[in-house]
mmCIF file of C-alpha atoms and ligand atoms in Angstrom:
data_model
loop_
_atom_site.group_PDB
_atom_site.id
_atom_site.type_symbol
_atom_site.label_atom_id
_atom_site.label_comp_id
_atom_site.label_asym_id
_atom_site.label_seq_id
_atom_site.Cartn_x
_atom_site.Cartn_y
_atom_site.Cartn_z
ATOM 1 C CA UNK O 156 0.000 0.000 0.000
ATOM 2 C CA UNK O 157 1.252 3.511 -0.835
ATOM 3 C CA UNK O 158 1.214 6.091 1.963
ATOM 4 C CA UNK O 159 2.590 9.626 1.736
ATOM 5 C CA UNK O 160 4.647 11.336 4.451
ATOM 6 C CA UNK O 161 1.462 12.882 5.920
ATOM 7 C CA UNK O 162 -0.197 9.478 6.363
ATOM 8 C CA UNK O 163 -2.566 9.757 3.428
ATOM 9 C CA UNK O 164 -3.235 6.526 1.574
ATOM 10 C CA UNK O 165 -2.599 6.914 -2.167
ATOM 11 C CA UNK O 166 -4.815 4.557 -4.140
ATOM 12 C CA UNK O 167 -5.811 6.641 -7.175
ATOM 13 C CA UNK O 168 -3.896 7.610 -10.311
ATOM 14 C CA UNK O 169 -5.041 9.997 -12.999
ATOM 15 C CA UNK O 170 -3.414 9.221 -16.311
ATOM 16 C CA UNK O 171 -3.379 11.767 -19.096
ATOM 17 C CA UNK O 172 -3.050 10.049 -22.463
ATOM 18 C CA UNK O 173 -2.746 13.147 -24.660
ATOM 19 C CA UNK O 174 -2.463 16.926 -24.480
ATOM 20 C CA UNK O 175 -4.408 17.282 -27.709
ATOM 21 C CA UNK O 176 -8.004 18.365 -27.659
ATOM 22 C CA UNK O 177 -10.773 19.186 -30.127
ATOM 23 C CA UNK O 178 -12.095 21.906 -27.759
ATOM 24 C CA UNK O 179 -10.474 25.133 -26.612
ATOM 25 C CA UNK O 180 -12.249 25.812 -23.303
ATOM 26 C CA UNK O 181 -11.919 29.305 -21.833
ATOM 27 C CA UNK O 182 -10.736 27.904 -18.489
ATOM 28 C CA UNK O 183 -8.250 25.480 -19.983
ATOM 29 C CA UNK O 184 -6.436 26.474 -23.189
ATOM 30 C CA UNK O 185 -8.390 29.092 -25.140
ATOM 31 C CA UNK O 186 -5.361 30.427 -27.004
ATOM 32 C CA UNK O 187 -3.370 27.264 -27.624
ATOM 33 C CA UNK O 188 -2.957 26.575 -31.363
ATOM 34 C CA UNK O 189 -4.387 23.255 -32.569
ATOM 35 C CA UNK O 190 -0.968 22.181 -33.856
ATOM 36 C CA UNK O 191 0.827 23.057 -30.596
ATOM 37 C CA UNK O 192 1.524 19.490 -29.521
ATOM 38 C CA UNK O 193 3.942 16.961 -30.857
ATOM 39 C CA UNK O 194 2.524 13.419 -30.770
ATOM 40 C CA UNK O 195 6.053 11.991 -30.644
ATOM 41 C CA UNK O 196 6.552 13.227 -27.100
ATOM 42 C CA UNK O 197 3.856 10.892 -25.770
ATOM 43 C CA UNK O 198 4.901 7.753 -23.949
ATOM 44 C CA UNK O 199 3.421 4.743 -25.815
ATOM 45 C CA UNK O 200 0.418 3.324 -23.990
ATOM 46 C CA UNK O 201 2.146 -0.084 -23.861
ATOM 47 C CA UNK O 202 4.739 1.471 -21.564
ATOM 48 C CA UNK O 203 2.125 3.305 -19.498
ATOM 49 C CA UNK O 204 0.408 -0.052 -19.047
ATOM 50 C CA UNK O 205 3.529 -1.571 -17.471
ATOM 51 C CA UNK O 206 3.716 1.342 -15.030
ATOM 52 C CA UNK O 207 0.065 0.942 -14.116
ATOM 53 C CA UNK O 208 0.524 -2.779 -13.484
ATOM 54 C CA UNK O 209 3.203 -1.874 -10.928
ATOM 55 C CA UNK O 210 0.864 0.745 -9.469
ATOM 56 C CA UNK O 211 -1.994 -1.776 -9.177
ATOM 57 C CA UNK O 212 0.381 -4.214 -7.455
ATOM 58 C CA UNK O 213 1.101 -1.386 -4.976
ATOM 59 C CA UNK O 214 -2.563 -0.991 -4.067
ATOM 60 C CA UNK O 215 -3.855 1.471 -6.661
ATOM 61 C CA UNK O 216 -7.615 0.906 -6.782
ATOM 62 C CA UNK O 217 -8.762 3.510 -9.280
ATOM 63 C CA UNK O 218 -7.342 4.738 -12.588
ATOM 64 C CA UNK O 219 -8.823 7.753 -14.339
ATOM 65 C CA UNK O 220 -7.999 8.259 -17.995
ATOM 66 C CA UNK O 221 -7.986 11.896 -18.951
ATOM 67 C CA UNK O 222 -6.216 14.422 -21.200
ATOM 68 C CA UNK O 223 -6.456 16.687 -23.304
ATOM 69 C CA UNK O 224 -9.260 14.765 -24.865
ATOM 70 C CA UNK O 225 -8.657 11.045 -24.298
ATOM 71 C CA UNK O 226 -11.202 9.910 -26.906
ATOM 72 C CA UNK O 227 -8.944 11.354 -29.612
ATOM 73 C CA UNK O 228 -6.688 8.327 -29.046
ATOM 74 C CA UNK O 229 -7.712 5.447 -31.261
ATOM 75 C CA UNK O 230 -5.727 2.946 -29.170
ATOM 76 C CA UNK O 231 -7.670 3.803 -25.991
ATOM 77 C CA UNK O 232 -10.093 0.812 -26.010
ATOM 78 C CA UNK O 233 -7.160 -1.622 -26.308
ATOM 79 C CA UNK O 234 -5.380 0.118 -23.453
ATOM 80 C CA UNK O 235 -8.483 -0.112 -21.261
ATOM 81 C CA UNK O 236 -8.999 -3.767 -22.206
ATOM 82 C CA UNK O 237 -5.378 -4.564 -21.281
ATOM 83 C CA UNK O 238 -5.808 -2.878 -17.887
ATOM 84 C CA UNK O 239 -9.045 -4.751 -17.283
ATOM 85 C CA UNK O 240 -7.352 -7.969 -18.287
ATOM 86 C CA UNK O 241 -4.643 -7.319 -15.684
ATOM 87 C CA UNK O 242 -7.090 -6.528 -12.889
ATOM 88 C CA UNK O 243 -10.779 -7.279 -12.575
ATOM 89 C CA UNK O 244 -11.009 -5.162 -9.396
ATOM 90 C CA UNK O 245 -9.394 -1.857 -10.355
ATOM 91 C CA UNK O 246 -11.959 0.861 -11.132
ATOM 92 C CA UNK O 247 -11.423 2.208 -14.643
ATOM 93 C CA UNK O 248 -12.908 5.621 -15.255
ATOM 94 C CA UNK O 249 -12.716 8.228 -17.990
ATOM 95 C CA UNK O 250 -13.061 12.010 -18.121
ATOM 96 C CA UNK O 251 -14.109 13.356 -21.516
ATOM 97 C CA UNK O 252 -15.667 16.385 -23.156
ATOM 98 C CA UNK O 253 -18.127 13.896 -24.683
ATOM 99 C CA UNK O 254 -17.800 15.078 -28.286
ATOM 100 C CA UNK O 255 -16.752 11.623 -29.551
ATOM 101 C CA UNK O 256 -18.610 9.591 -26.961
ATOM 102 C CA UNK O 257 -21.608 8.541 -29.030
ATOM 103 C CA UNK O 258 -19.504 6.474 -31.364
ATOM 104 C CA UNK O 259 -17.146 5.103 -28.698
ATOM 105 C CA UNK O 260 -19.499 4.203 -25.817
ATOM 106 C CA UNK O 261 -20.092 0.627 -26.987
ATOM 107 C CA UNK O 262 -16.435 -0.283 -27.486
ATOM 108 C CA UNK O 263 -15.503 1.383 -24.195
ATOM 109 C CA UNK O 264 -18.079 -0.756 -22.416
ATOM 110 C CA UNK O 265 -16.802 -3.887 -24.100
ATOM 111 C CA UNK O 266 -13.242 -2.948 -23.104
ATOM 112 C CA UNK O 267 -14.164 -2.921 -19.421
ATOM 113 C CA UNK O 268 -14.533 0.788 -18.611
ATOM 114 C CA UNK O 269 -16.675 1.311 -15.480
ATOM 115 C CA UNK O 270 -17.581 4.975 -15.316
ATOM 116 C CA UNK O 271 -17.443 8.216 -17.312
ATOM 117 C CA UNK O 272 -17.322 11.850 -16.252
ATOM 118 C CA UNK O 273 -18.498 14.222 -18.946
ATOM 119 C CA UNK O 274 -17.791 17.933 -18.991
ATOM 120 C CA UNK O 275 -20.898 19.953 -19.802
ATOM 121 C CA UNK O 276 -20.935 23.708 -19.153
ATOM 122 C CA UNK O 277 -24.096 24.791 -20.927
ATOM 123 C CA UNK O 278 -27.269 23.538 -22.585
ATOM 124 C CA UNK O 279 -27.256 26.362 -25.129
ATOM 125 C CA UNK O 280 -25.461 25.562 -28.405
ATOM 126 C CA UNK O 281 -24.145 29.101 -28.910
ATOM 127 C CA UNK O 282 -22.726 29.146 -25.362
ATOM 128 C CA UNK O 283 -20.877 25.906 -25.920
ATOM 129 C CA UNK O 284 -19.284 27.603 -28.938
ATOM 130 C CA UNK O 285 -18.423 30.626 -26.789
ATOM 131 C CA UNK O 286 -16.944 28.474 -24.009
ATOM 132 C CA UNK O 287 -15.165 25.757 -26.003
ATOM 133 C CA UNK O 288 -14.791 27.242 -29.511
ATOM 134 C CA UNK O 289 -16.533 24.136 -30.854
ATOM 135 C CA UNK O 290 -20.119 23.693 -32.032
ATOM 136 C CA UNK O 291 -20.349 20.594 -29.896
ATOM 137 C CA UNK O 292 -23.528 20.539 -27.783
ATOM 138 C CA UNK O 293 -25.510 18.165 -30.001
ATOM 139 C CA UNK O 294 -22.663 15.630 -30.038
ATOM 140 C CA UNK O 295 -22.095 15.862 -26.282
ATOM 141 C CA UNK O 296 -25.788 15.345 -25.457
ATOM 142 C CA UNK O 297 -25.951 12.406 -27.892
ATOM 143 C CA UNK O 298 -22.841 10.993 -26.201
ATOM 144 C CA UNK O 299 -24.502 11.213 -22.785
ATOM 145 C CA UNK O 300 -27.630 9.429 -24.098
ATOM 146 C CA UNK O 301 -25.508 6.676 -25.623
ATOM 147 C CA UNK O 302 -23.485 6.216 -22.432
ATOM 148 C CA UNK O 303 -26.743 5.925 -20.442
ATOM 149 C CA UNK O 304 -27.805 3.144 -22.813
ATOM 150 C CA UNK O 305 -24.718 1.141 -21.857
ATOM 151 C CA UNK O 306 -25.327 1.662 -18.126
ATOM 152 C CA UNK O 307 -22.080 3.458 -17.377
ATOM 153 C CA UNK O 308 -21.944 5.188 -14.029
ATOM 154 C CA UNK O 309 -22.049 8.810 -15.237
ATOM 155 C CA UNK O 310 -21.166 12.167 -13.732
ATOM 156 C CA UNK O 311 -21.405 15.610 -15.265
ATOM 157 C CA UNK O 312 -18.697 18.181 -14.499
ATOM 158 C CA UNK O 313 -19.571 21.854 -14.860
ATOM 159 C CA UNK O 314 -17.108 24.700 -14.349
ATOM 160 C CA UNK O 315 -19.151 27.701 -13.213
ATOM 161 C CA UNK O 316 -18.097 31.031 -14.722
ATOM 162 C CA UNK O 317 -19.578 34.368 -13.701
ATOM 163 C CA UNK O 318 -21.634 35.970 -16.452
ATOM 164 C CA UNK O 319 -20.978 33.083 -18.832
ATOM 165 C CA UNK O 320 -22.917 30.055 -17.565
ATOM 166 C CA UNK O 321 -23.749 31.004 -13.973
ATOM 167 C CA UNK O 322 -27.385 31.583 -15.004
ATOM 168 C CA UNK O 323 -27.639 27.946 -16.132
ATOM 169 C CA UNK O 324 -26.846 26.264 -12.813
ATOM 170 C CA UNK O 325 -30.457 25.199 -12.243
ATOM 171 C CA UNK O 326 -31.023 24.130 -15.862
ATOM 172 C CA UNK O 327 -27.904 21.961 -15.808
ATOM 173 C CA UNK O 328 -28.883 20.631 -12.375
ATOM 174 C CA UNK O 329 -32.332 19.632 -13.690
ATOM 175 C CA UNK O 330 -30.887 18.112 -16.845
ATOM 176 C CA UNK O 331 -28.671 15.853 -14.719
ATOM 177 C CA UNK O 332 -31.271 15.156 -12.022
ATOM 178 C CA UNK O 333 -33.925 14.041 -14.539
ATOM 179 C CA UNK O 334 -31.479 11.454 -15.843
ATOM 180 C CA UNK O 335 -30.284 10.493 -12.361
ATOM 181 C CA UNK O 336 -26.745 11.582 -13.222
ATOM 182 C CA UNK O 337 -24.681 13.173 -10.436
ATOM 183 C CA UNK O 338 -23.671 16.707 -11.371
ATOM 184 C CA UNK O 339 -20.583 18.291 -9.811
ATOM 185 C CA UNK O 340 -20.104 22.022 -10.054
ATOM 186 C CA UNK O 341 -16.409 22.915 -10.138
ATOM 187 C CA UNK O 342 -14.940 26.194 -8.955
ATOM 188 C CA UNK O 343 -12.833 27.750 -11.703
ATOM 189 C CA UNK O 344 -9.148 27.255 -10.882
ATOM 190 C CA UNK O 345 -6.938 30.112 -11.977
ATOM 191 C CA UNK O 346 -3.977 29.224 -14.158
ATOM 192 C CA UNK O 347 -1.911 31.130 -16.694
ATOM 193 C CA UNK O 348 -3.275 29.230 -19.703
ATOM 194 C CA UNK O 349 -6.890 30.182 -19.007
ATOM 195 C CA UNK O 350 -8.691 33.325 -20.114
ATOM 196 C CA UNK O 351 -7.471 35.851 -17.524
ATOM 197 C CA UNK O 352 -10.806 37.665 -17.446
ATOM 198 C CA UNK O 353 -12.692 34.637 -16.160
ATOM 199 C CA UNK O 354 -14.182 34.721 -12.694
ATOM 200 C CA UNK O 355 -15.520 31.587 -11.074
ATOM 201 C CA UNK O 356 -18.402 31.221 -8.656
ATOM 202 C CA UNK O 357 -17.461 29.909 -5.208
ATOM 203 C CA UNK O 358 -19.157 26.980 -3.474
ATOM 204 C CA UNK O 359 -21.329 29.215 -1.298
ATOM 205 C CA UNK O 360 -22.628 31.195 -4.282
ATOM 206 C CA UNK O 361 -23.424 28.013 -6.220
ATOM 207 C CA UNK O 362 -25.277 26.508 -3.249
ATOM 208 C CA UNK O 363 -27.321 29.676 -2.806
ATOM 209 C CA UNK O 364 -28.578 29.419 -6.377
ATOM 210 C CA UNK O 365 -29.509 25.735 -5.980
ATOM 211 C CA UNK O 366 -31.268 26.588 -2.722
ATOM 212 C CA UNK O 367 -33.719 28.849 -4.588
ATOM 213 C CA UNK O 368 -35.308 25.676 -6.028
ATOM 214 C CA UNK O 369 -34.259 22.668 -3.917
ATOM 215 C CA UNK O 370 -33.927 21.793 -0.236
ATOM 216 C CA UNK O 371 -30.759 19.860 0.460
ATOM 217 C CA UNK O 372 -28.307 19.026 3.213
ATOM 218 C CA UNK O 373 -24.697 17.898 3.402
ATOM 219 C CA UNK O 374 -24.711 14.202 2.538
ATOM 220 C CA UNK O 375 -24.102 11.888 5.484
ATOM 221 C CA UNK O 376 -21.872 9.520 3.570
ATOM 222 C CA UNK O 377 -19.100 11.541 1.942
ATOM 223 C CA UNK O 378 -16.878 9.663 -0.491
ATOM 224 C CA UNK O 379 -13.130 10.227 -0.401
ATOM 225 C CA UNK O 380 -12.442 12.692 -3.167
ATOM 226 C CA UNK O 381 -12.467 16.353 -4.083
ATOM 227 C CA UNK O 382 -16.245 16.743 -4.270
ATOM 228 C CA UNK O 383 -18.337 17.586 -1.239
ATOM 229 C CA UNK O 384 -21.681 15.837 -1.652
ATOM 230 C CA UNK O 385 -25.137 17.220 -0.915
ATOM 231 C CA UNK O 386 -28.437 15.301 -0.761
ATOM 232 C CA UNK O 387 -31.809 16.620 -1.891
ATOM 233 C CA UNK O 388 -34.961 15.553 -0.017
ATOM 234 C CA UNK O 389 -35.759 12.930 -2.668
ATOM 235 C CA UNK O 390 -32.282 11.398 -2.275
ATOM 236 C CA UNK O 391 -30.697 12.889 -5.404
ATOM 237 C CA UNK O 392 -27.066 13.779 -4.704
ATOM 238 C CA UNK O 393 -24.918 16.466 -6.301
ATOM 239 C CA UNK O 394 -21.401 17.655 -5.595
ATOM 240 C CA UNK O 395 -19.272 20.778 -5.440
ATOM 241 C CA UNK O 396 -15.556 20.703 -6.095
ATOM 242 C CA UNK O 397 -14.156 23.646 -4.172
ATOM 243 C CA UNK O 398 -10.369 23.742 -4.244
ATOM 244 C CA UNK O 399 -10.506 27.291 -2.800
ATOM 245 C CA UNK O 400 -11.595 25.739 0.513
ATOM 246 C CA UNK O 401 -8.924 25.199 3.162
ATOM 247 C CA UNK O 402 -9.684 21.533 3.820
ATOM 248 C CA UNK O 403 -9.447 20.507 0.162
ATOM 249 C CA UNK O 404 -6.106 18.655 0.441
ATOM 250 C CA UNK O 405 -6.747 16.737 3.670
ATOM 251 C CA UNK O 406 -8.132 13.621 2.039
ATOM 252 C CA UNK O 407 -6.174 13.795 -1.217
ATOM 253 C CA UNK O 408 -5.495 10.232 -2.359
ATOM 254 C CA UNK O 409 -4.077 10.705 -5.846
ATOM 255 C CA UNK O 410 -1.103 11.293 -8.073
ATOM 256 C CA UNK O 411 -1.052 12.166 -11.784
ATOM 257 C CA UNK O 412 0.889 10.835 -14.751
ATOM 258 C CA UNK O 413 1.129 13.098 -17.804
ATOM 259 C CA UNK O 414 1.169 11.894 -21.397
ATOM 260 C CA UNK O 415 4.855 12.811 -21.694
ATOM 261 C CA UNK O 416 5.881 10.806 -18.638
ATOM 262 C CA UNK O 417 5.925 13.241 -15.729
ATOM 263 C CA UNK O 418 4.416 12.175 -12.405
ATOM 264 C CA UNK O 419 2.823 15.099 -10.565
ATOM 265 C CA UNK O 420 2.296 14.481 -6.839
ATOM 266 C CA UNK O 421 -0.119 17.448 -6.664
ATOM 267 C CA UNK O 422 -2.109 19.498 -9.176
ATOM 268 C CA UNK O 423 -0.940 22.831 -7.795
ATOM 269 C CA UNK O 424 2.654 22.153 -6.914
ATOM 270 C CA UNK O 425 5.508 22.570 -9.333
ATOM 271 C CA UNK O 426 7.679 19.669 -8.142
ATOM 272 C CA UNK O 427 7.343 16.536 -10.210
ATOM 273 C CA UNK O 428 9.129 13.302 -10.999
ATOM 274 C CA UNK O 429 10.465 12.783 -14.500
ATOM 275 C CA UNK O 430 9.521 9.165 -15.132
ATOM 276 C CA UNK O 431 10.237 9.064 -18.880
ATOM 277 C CA UNK O 432 13.320 6.915 -18.683
ATOM 278 C CA UNK O 433 11.700 4.446 -16.294
ATOM 279 C CA UNK O 434 8.584 4.266 -18.449
ATOM 280 C CA UNK O 435 10.523 3.694 -21.658
ATOM 281 C CA UNK O 436 12.632 1.001 -19.949
ATOM 282 C CA UNK O 437 9.569 -0.968 -18.709
ATOM 283 C CA UNK O 438 11.905 -2.086 -15.903
ATOM 284 C CA UNK O 439 9.729 -2.982 -12.852
ATOM 285 C CA UNK O 440 12.343 -1.778 -10.309
ATOM 286 C CA UNK O 441 12.696 1.593 -12.027
ATOM 287 C CA UNK O 442 8.916 1.925 -12.297
ATOM 288 C CA UNK O 443 8.544 1.075 -8.607
ATOM 289 C CA UNK O 444 11.162 3.668 -7.741
ATOM 290 C CA UNK O 445 9.520 6.585 -9.628
ATOM 291 C CA UNK O 446 6.143 5.646 -8.164
ATOM 292 C CA UNK O 447 7.510 5.679 -4.611
ATOM 293 C CA UNK O 448 9.383 8.936 -5.259
ATOM 294 C CA UNK O 449 6.207 10.694 -6.430
ATOM 295 C CA UNK O 450 4.250 9.548 -3.380
ATOM 296 C CA UNK O 451 7.127 10.606 -1.107
ATOM 297 C CA UNK O 452 7.195 14.067 -2.772
ATOM 298 C CA UNK O 453 3.511 14.728 -2.192
ATOM 299 C CA UNK O 454 3.118 18.044 -0.356
ATOM 300 C CA UNK O 455 0.721 18.503 2.537
ATOM 301 C CA UNK O 456 -1.168 21.245 0.712
ATOM 302 C CA UNK O 457 -1.256 22.660 -2.782
ATOM 303 C CA UNK O 458 0.809 25.792 -3.364
ATOM 304 C CA UNK O 459 -1.937 27.740 -4.895
ATOM 305 C CA UNK O 460 -2.468 31.450 -4.663
ATOM 306 C CA UNK O 461 -5.522 33.071 -6.138
ATOM 307 C CA UNK O 462 -4.144 36.614 -6.178
ATOM 308 C CA UNK O 463 -3.390 36.086 -9.869
ATOM 309 C CA UNK O 464 0.087 37.498 -9.415
ATOM 310 C CA UNK O 465 2.061 36.136 -12.327
ATOM 311 C CA UNK O 466 4.642 34.359 -10.200
ATOM 312 C CA UNK O 467 2.040 32.741 -7.964
ATOM 313 C CA UNK O 468 -0.699 31.273 -10.123
ATOM 314 C CA UNK O 469 -0.158 27.817 -11.505
ATOM 315 C CA UNK O 470 1.910 27.533 -14.638
ATOM 316 C CA UNK O 471 0.779 23.979 -14.972
ATOM 317 C CA UNK O 472 -1.803 23.445 -17.638
ATOM 318 C CA UNK O 473 -4.895 21.354 -16.956
ATOM 319 C CA UNK O 474 -4.599 19.849 -20.443
ATOM 320 C CA UNK O 475 -1.116 18.615 -19.383
ATOM 321 C CA UNK O 476 -1.881 17.273 -15.901
ATOM 322 C CA UNK O 477 -5.336 16.023 -16.930
ATOM 323 C CA UNK O 478 -7.228 18.204 -14.421
HETATM 324 N N1 SAM L 713 -11.036 16.935 -22.055
HETATM 325 C C1 SAM L 713 -11.636 16.254 -20.982
HETATM 326 C C2 SAM L 713 -12.722 17.083 -20.326
HETATM 327 O O1 SAM L 713 -12.757 18.273 -20.569
HETATM 328 O O2 SAM L 713 -13.509 16.510 -19.572
HETATM 329 C C3 SAM L 713 -10.640 15.793 -19.939
HETATM 330 C C4 SAM L 713 -9.520 16.719 -19.570
HETATM 331 S S1 SAM L 713 -10.010 18.187 -18.682
HETATM 332 C C5 SAM L 713 -8.463 18.973 -18.431
HETATM 333 C C6 SAM L 713 -10.419 17.505 -17.094
HETATM 334 C C7 SAM L 713 -11.316 18.357 -16.240
HETATM 335 O O3 SAM L 713 -10.619 19.524 -15.880
HETATM 336 C C8 SAM L 713 -12.620 18.793 -16.895
HETATM 337 O O4 SAM L 713 -13.707 18.406 -16.088
HETATM 338 C C9 SAM L 713 -12.506 20.295 -16.940
HETATM 339 O O5 SAM L 713 -13.751 20.909 -16.779
HETATM 340 C C10 SAM L 713 -11.562 20.575 -15.785
HETATM 341 N N2 SAM L 713 -10.851 21.836 -15.878
HETATM 342 C C11 SAM L 713 -10.005 22.244 -16.852
HETATM 343 N N3 SAM L 713 -9.524 23.469 -16.572
HETATM 344 C C12 SAM L 713 -10.090 23.855 -15.394
HETATM 345 C C13 SAM L 713 -9.998 25.022 -14.581
HETATM 346 N N4 SAM L 713 -9.213 26.049 -14.907
HETATM 347 N N5 SAM L 713 -10.705 25.075 -13.441
HETATM 348 C C14 SAM L 713 -11.493 24.022 -13.086
HETATM 349 N N6 SAM L 713 -11.626 22.909 -13.809
HETATM 350 C C15 SAM L 713 -10.931 22.818 -14.961
HETATM 351 FE FE1 SF4 L 714 -10.151 20.183 -23.927
HETATM 352 FE FE2 SF4 L 714 -10.998 19.296 -21.591
HETATM 353 FE FE3 SF4 L 714 -9.308 21.376 -21.733
HETATM 354 FE FE4 SF4 L 714 -11.788 21.699 -22.548
HETATM 355 S S1 SF4 L 714 -11.132 21.198 -20.453
HETATM 356 S S2 SF4 L 714 -9.955 22.366 -23.662
HETATM 357 S S3 SF4 L 714 -12.283 19.758 -23.392
HETATM 358 S S4 SF4 L 714 -8.872 19.320 -22.308
#
């Protein structure tokens, strides 16, 4: 079992399989050119698989595949199938913008994927264009319907931005609730790649809006993870991911592997472990060593400052770390 120096059990890895994306979200990489990334820098998924086998042997219970946009990778179903073949118990989950989900849901199910988180920031087509620079709403909604057909556990992730989609909190809530999908509203996290004019809504502001229509309370059974869960009277649960809150890091149980072979012990902390050589070698001792190093390096708290002073906000891109 992996434990960091602050006693936290580490049993979750987020694996980014590409930096590329077909969207250009305002909070992620609005100004990044589409040809900015070099595919050659990615570690082959065969090598990533060997690392993840070592991680599973060390007690990793959950692997999230993310990006960039992971569904852009044609070899993803084979990668998922190989992981599932190695372990029947590990939870395999995916985070996607949903644009390509309709045509991949079936093969993902057959490969052994358990759950999918889909980013959805608006139900208005023109807003999706404004937010992501892609006319993608129809595809994303069709992707959600298809994933429901295959009985994936689904969650919707919504980043709430003042004056952009903050008036759609209740509409998005109802969309998710009517389909019995958990929605999680995410506070916008400042970083230098995002649109600098964006302002996020904080947890309290989001809850106040939901309160105008629904009665809810803090859920009794909180899962370990970044989202704080709330229960409505009829039992429907939703979540808020509020990294601006002080207690956010206390139960952190994860590390991140980027597509170019860097292990990040924390999302908002510049130290990382360069695992490229170990990954390319497929040598189990070297893979064990970089895994242990990353867990050892995990800081107690993120080093995040929201003052937006250039030297303080995160230089790390969400499309690199996988969010
Ligand atoms: N492309 C996929 C997607 O959008 O779901 C996966 C990668 S994306 C980087 C992973 C998650 O990070 C998404 O849920 C996205 O909303 C979130 N994210 C990206 N930038 C963010 C930011 N600045 N603040 C909060 N969440 C962010
Ligand atoms: Fe792409 Fe996801 Fe970043 Fe949006 S948040 S630009 S969909 S990687």
